[in-house]
Coordinates of C-alpha atoms in Angstrom, one line a residue:
X1 CA 0.0 0.0 0.0
X2 CA 1.3 3.4 -0.9
X3 CA 2.2 5.6 2.1
X4 CA 0.0 8.7 2.5
X5 CA 2.0 12.0 1.9
X6 CA 0.7 13.4 5.2
X7 CA 1.3 14.3 7.9
X8 CA 4.5 16.1 6.6
X9 CA 7.5 17.3 8.6
X10 CA 5.8 20.7 8.7
X11 CA 2.0 20.1 8.9
X12 CA 0.6 17.5 11.3
X13 CA -2.9 17.2 9.9
X14 CA -5.0 15.4 7.4
X15 CA -6.6 16.9 4.2
X16 CA -10.1 17.0 5.8
X17 CA -8.7 19.3 8.5
X18 CA -8.4 22.2 6.0
X19 CA -10.9 24.1 4.1
X20 CA -10.5 24.5 0.3
X21 CA -9.4 28.1 0.9
X22 CA -6.5 29.0 3.3
X23 CA -5.5 32.5 4.3
X24 CA -1.8 32.8 5.0
X25 CA -0.4 35.7 7.0
X26 CA 3.4 35.6 7.5
X27 CA 3.1 35.8 11.3
X28 CA 1.7 32.6 12.9
X29 CA 0.4 34.8 15.7
X30 CA -1.6 36.8 13.2
X31 CA -3.2 33.5 12.1
X32 CA -4.1 32.9 15.7
X33 CA -5.5 36.4 16.0
X34 CA -7.6 36.0 12.9
X35 CA -9.0 32.6 14.0
X36 CA -9.9 33.8 17.5
X37 CA -11.4 37.2 16.4
X38 CA -13.0 36.6 13.1
X39 CA -13.8 32.9 12.7
X40 CA -16.6 30.9 14.4
X41 CA -15.8 27.6 16.1
X42 CA -12.1 27.8 15.1
X43 CA -10.2 24.6 15.7
X44 CA -6.4 24.3 15.9
X45 CA -5.3 21.9 13.2
X46 CA -1.6 22.4 13.1
X47 CA 1.1 23.8 15.4
X48 CA 4.3 22.2 14.2
X49 CA 7.2 24.6 14.8
X50 CA 4.8 27.0 16.3
X51 CA 3.1 27.6 12.9
X52 CA -0.5 27.9 14.0
X53 CA -3.2 26.6 11.6
X54 CA -6.9 26.9 12.3
X55 CA -10.1 26.0 10.5
X56 CA -13.5 27.6 11.3
X57 CA -16.3 29.3 9.6
X58 CA -16.9 32.9 8.4
X59 CA -20.5 33.9 7.4
X60 CA -21.3 30.2 7.4
X61 CA -18.4 29.3 5.0
X62 CA -15.6 27.0 6.0
X63 CA -12.2 28.8 6.0
X64 CA -8.7 28.0 7.2
X65 CA -5.9 30.3 8.2
X66 CA -2.3 29.3 8.8
X67 CA 1.0 31.2 9.1
X68 CA 3.5 31.0 6.2
X69 CA 6.6 32.3 8.0
X70 CA 8.8 35.0 6.4
X71 CA 10.3 34.8 2.9
X72 CA 9.9 32.7 -0.2
X73 CA 11.6 29.5 1.1
X74 CA 9.1 29.4 4.0
X75 CA 5.9 30.1 2.2
X76 CA 7.3 27.8 -0.6
X77 CA 7.3 24.9 1.8
X78 CA 3.8 25.5 3.3
X79 CA 2.0 26.4 0.1
X80 CA 3.6 23.4 -1.7
X81 CA 2.4 21.0 1.0
X82 CA -1.1 22.5 1.2
X83 CA -1.6 22.5 -2.5
X84 CA -0.1 19.1 -3.2
X85 CA -0.7 17.0 -0.1
X86 CA -3.8 18.5 1.7
X87 CA -6.2 19.2 -1.1
X88 CA -6.2 23.0 -0.7
X89 CA -7.4 24.8 -3.8
X90 CA -6.9 28.5 -3.0
X91 CA -4.3 30.3 -0.9
X92 CA -4.6 34.0 -0.2
X93 CA -1.6 35.6 1.3
X94 CA -2.5 38.2 3.9
X95 CA 0.6 40.4 4.6
X96 CA 2.3 43.7 4.8
X97 CA 4.3 45.5 2.2
X98 CA 6.5 48.6 1.7
X99 CA 5.2 51.1 -0.8
X100 CA 7.6 51.9 -3.7
X101 CA 5.8 55.0 -5.0
X102 CA 4.7 58.2 -3.4
X103 CA 1.1 57.6 -4.5
X104 CA 1.0 54.2 -2.7
X105 CA 0.2 55.7 0.7
X106 CA 0.6 53.9 4.0
X107 CA -2.6 51.9 5.0
X108 CA -3.3 51.3 1.3
X109 CA -4.4 47.8 0.4
X110 CA -2.6 46.3 -2.6
X111 CA -3.7 43.2 -4.5
X112 CA -0.8 41.7 -6.5
X113 CA -1.8 40.9 -10.1
X114 CA 1.8 39.8 -10.6
X115 CA 5.0 39.4 -8.6
X116 CA 8.4 40.5 -9.9
X117 CA 11.4 39.0 -8.1
X118 CA 15.2 38.9 -8.0
X119 CA 14.9 35.4 -6.4
X120 CA 16.2 32.2 -8.0
X121 CA 13.2 30.3 -6.6
X122 CA 11.8 29.6 -10.1
X123 CA 15.1 28.2 -11.3
X124 CA 14.2 25.0 -9.4
X125 CA 11.6 24.3 -12.2
X126 CA 14.2 24.2 -15.0
X127 CA 12.2 26.4 -17.4
X128 CA 13.7 27.3 -20.7
X129 CA 13.0 31.0 -20.3
X130 CA 11.5 33.6 -17.9
X131 CA 8.4 32.8 -15.9
X132 CA 5.9 35.5 -14.9
X133 CA 4.3 34.7 -11.5
X134 CA 0.7 35.9 -11.6
X135 CA -2.4 35.8 -9.4
X136 CA -5.5 33.8 -10.3
X137 CA -7.9 36.2 -12.1
X138 CA -11.0 34.8 -10.4
X139 CA -9.5 35.4 -6.9
X140 CA -8.3 38.8 -7.9
X141 CA -11.7 39.9 -9.3
X142 CA -13.5 38.5 -6.2
X143 CA -11.2 40.6 -4.0
X144 CA -11.8 43.8 -6.0
X145 CA -15.6 43.2 -5.8
X146 CA -15.4 42.5 -2.1
X147 CA -13.5 45.8 -1.7
X148 CA -16.3 47.7 -3.5
X149 CA -18.8 46.0 -1.2
X150 CA -16.9 46.9 2.0
X151 CA -15.8 50.4 0.8
X152 CA -12.1 49.5 0.7
X153 CA -10.1 50.9 -2.2
X154 CA -8.0 48.0 -3.5
X155 CA -5.0 49.0 -5.6
X156 CA -4.2 46.4 -8.2
X157 CA -0.8 46.1 -9.7
X158 CA 2.6 44.3 -9.5
X159 CA 4.7 43.9 -6.4
X160 CA 8.3 43.0 -5.9
X161 CA 9.0 39.8 -4.0
X162 CA 12.4 40.2 -2.5
X163 CA 14.7 37.6 -0.8
X164 CA 16.3 40.4 1.3
X165 CA 14.9 42.6 4.0
X166 CA 18.0 44.5 5.0
X167 CA 19.6 45.7 1.7
X168 CA 23.0 47.2 1.1
X169 CA 22.1 49.8 -1.5
X170 CA 24.9 51.3 -3.7
X171 CA 23.6 54.8 -3.1
X172 CA 20.9 56.7 -1.3
X173 CA 17.6 57.6 -2.8
X174 CA 17.9 60.9 -4.6
X175 CA 21.6 60.6 -5.5
X176 CA 20.9 58.5 -8.6
X177 CA 18.7 55.5 -9.1
X178 CA 18.5 53.1 -6.2
X179 CA 17.1 49.6 -6.7
X180 CA 13.9 50.8 -5.1
X181 CA 13.5 53.6 -7.6
X182 CA 14.4 51.3 -10.5
X183 CA 11.4 49.0 -9.6
X184 CA 9.2 52.0 -9.1
X185 CA 10.0 53.3 -12.6
X186 CA 8.6 50.0 -13.9
X187 CA 5.3 50.7 -12.1
X188 CA 5.8 48.2 -9.2
X189 CA 3.5 49.3 -6.3
X190 CA 5.1 47.7 -3.3
X191 CA 7.7 45.3 -2.0
X192 CA 7.1 42.2 0.0
X193 CA 8.8 38.8 0.4
X194 CA 6.4 35.9 -0.4
X195 CA 4.0 36.4 -3.4
X196 CA 6.3 35.1 -6.2
X197 CA 6.9 31.8 -4.6
X198 CA 3.2 31.4 -3.8
X199 CA 2.2 32.1 -7.4
X200 CA 4.9 29.8 -8.8
X201 CA 3.8 26.9 -6.6
X202 CA 0.1 27.5 -7.4
X203 CA 0.9 27.5 -11.2
X204 CA 2.9 24.2 -10.9
X205 CA 0.1 22.5 -8.8
X206 CA -2.7 23.8 -11.1
X207 CA -4.2 25.7 -8.1
X208 CA -5.1 29.3 -7.4
X209 CA -3.4 32.0 -5.4
X210 CA -3.6 35.7 -4.5
X211 CA -1.5 38.1 -2.5
X212 CA -3.2 41.0 -0.6
X213 CA -1.1 43.3 1.5
X214 CA -1.5 46.4 3.6
X215 CA 1.2 49.1 3.0
X216 CA 2.7 49.5 6.4
X217 CA 5.5 51.9 5.4
X218 CA 6.6 53.8 2.3
X219 CA 10.2 53.2 1.2
X220 CA 10.2 56.5 -0.8
X221 CA 8.7 59.0 1.6
X222 CA 9.7 57.3 4.9
X223 CA 6.1 57.3 6.2
X224 CA 5.1 54.4 8.4
X225 CA 2.0 53.3 10.3
X226 CA 1.9 53.5 14.1
X227 CA 1.1 50.2 15.9
X228 CA -2.5 51.4 16.4
X229 CA -2.9 52.4 12.8
X230 CA -1.5 49.0 11.7
X231 CA -4.2 47.3 13.8
X232 CA -7.0 49.3 12.2
X233 CA -5.6 49.0 8.6
X234 CA -5.0 45.2 9.0
X235 CA -8.5 44.8 10.2
X236 CA -9.7 46.2 6.8
X237 CA -7.5 43.8 4.9
X238 CA -8.6 40.8 7.0
X239 CA -12.3 41.6 6.4
X240 CA -11.5 42.0 2.7
X241 CA -9.8 38.6 2.3
X242 CA -12.4 36.8 4.4
X243 CA -15.2 38.3 2.2
X244 CA -13.1 37.2 -0.8
X245 CA -12.9 33.6 0.7
X246 CA -16.6 33.5 1.2
X247 CA -17.2 34.6 -2.4
X248 CA -14.8 32.0 -3.7
X249 CA -16.4 29.2 -1.8
X250 CA -19.9 30.1 -2.8
X251 CA -18.8 30.4 -6.5
X252 CA -17.2 26.9 -6.4

């Protein structure tokens, strides 16, 4: 008899423990917060390495939420296992990002239609060219419609998924073109660290993914949200993605 591919070294659960749609904040404690404050009858289904995963209901629809950790290697592991071993169909990243343009104000909500990256993550797939990691259009359109319903302005565009948080720039902004300014000139809205890997894994598995982020600081203007403002702004984003999850499940 063929051995079941679960539990894995990272997720101690069975496929039936997860809903078809999983929300993935980077911080496992934010997953706990979402489960305890937004979901009904939330049940802990995973806690390997302190990565909290819960399944409950929102507006009568079954939804899961689990931390992804920080960076592409981390979300690469968890999204791969959820898509390929646990029967998950949709993953929506719920994160924070740094704005790369002056018109992307702090507390803006950005939905990533595509994810640029300087990462070598996709090289693992041995493609004979350049791959463009993109969101699922159905998830993206559901998110935009949910934003209209909730009165939340969703900025749709590309993001930069970076491997590096602390960067050694060659020169400061304003004294030439920094890397941040180069990406901004190409219309990139914000920088984060996970979307590209999530989109690549979704494409390979034939599944669906979307990245939605709150802009917590602006890398051009230096603006940043206070801890209280982050709490309020993240609440808008959480309600948005939960409404999106409900729309997805009802559609399917």
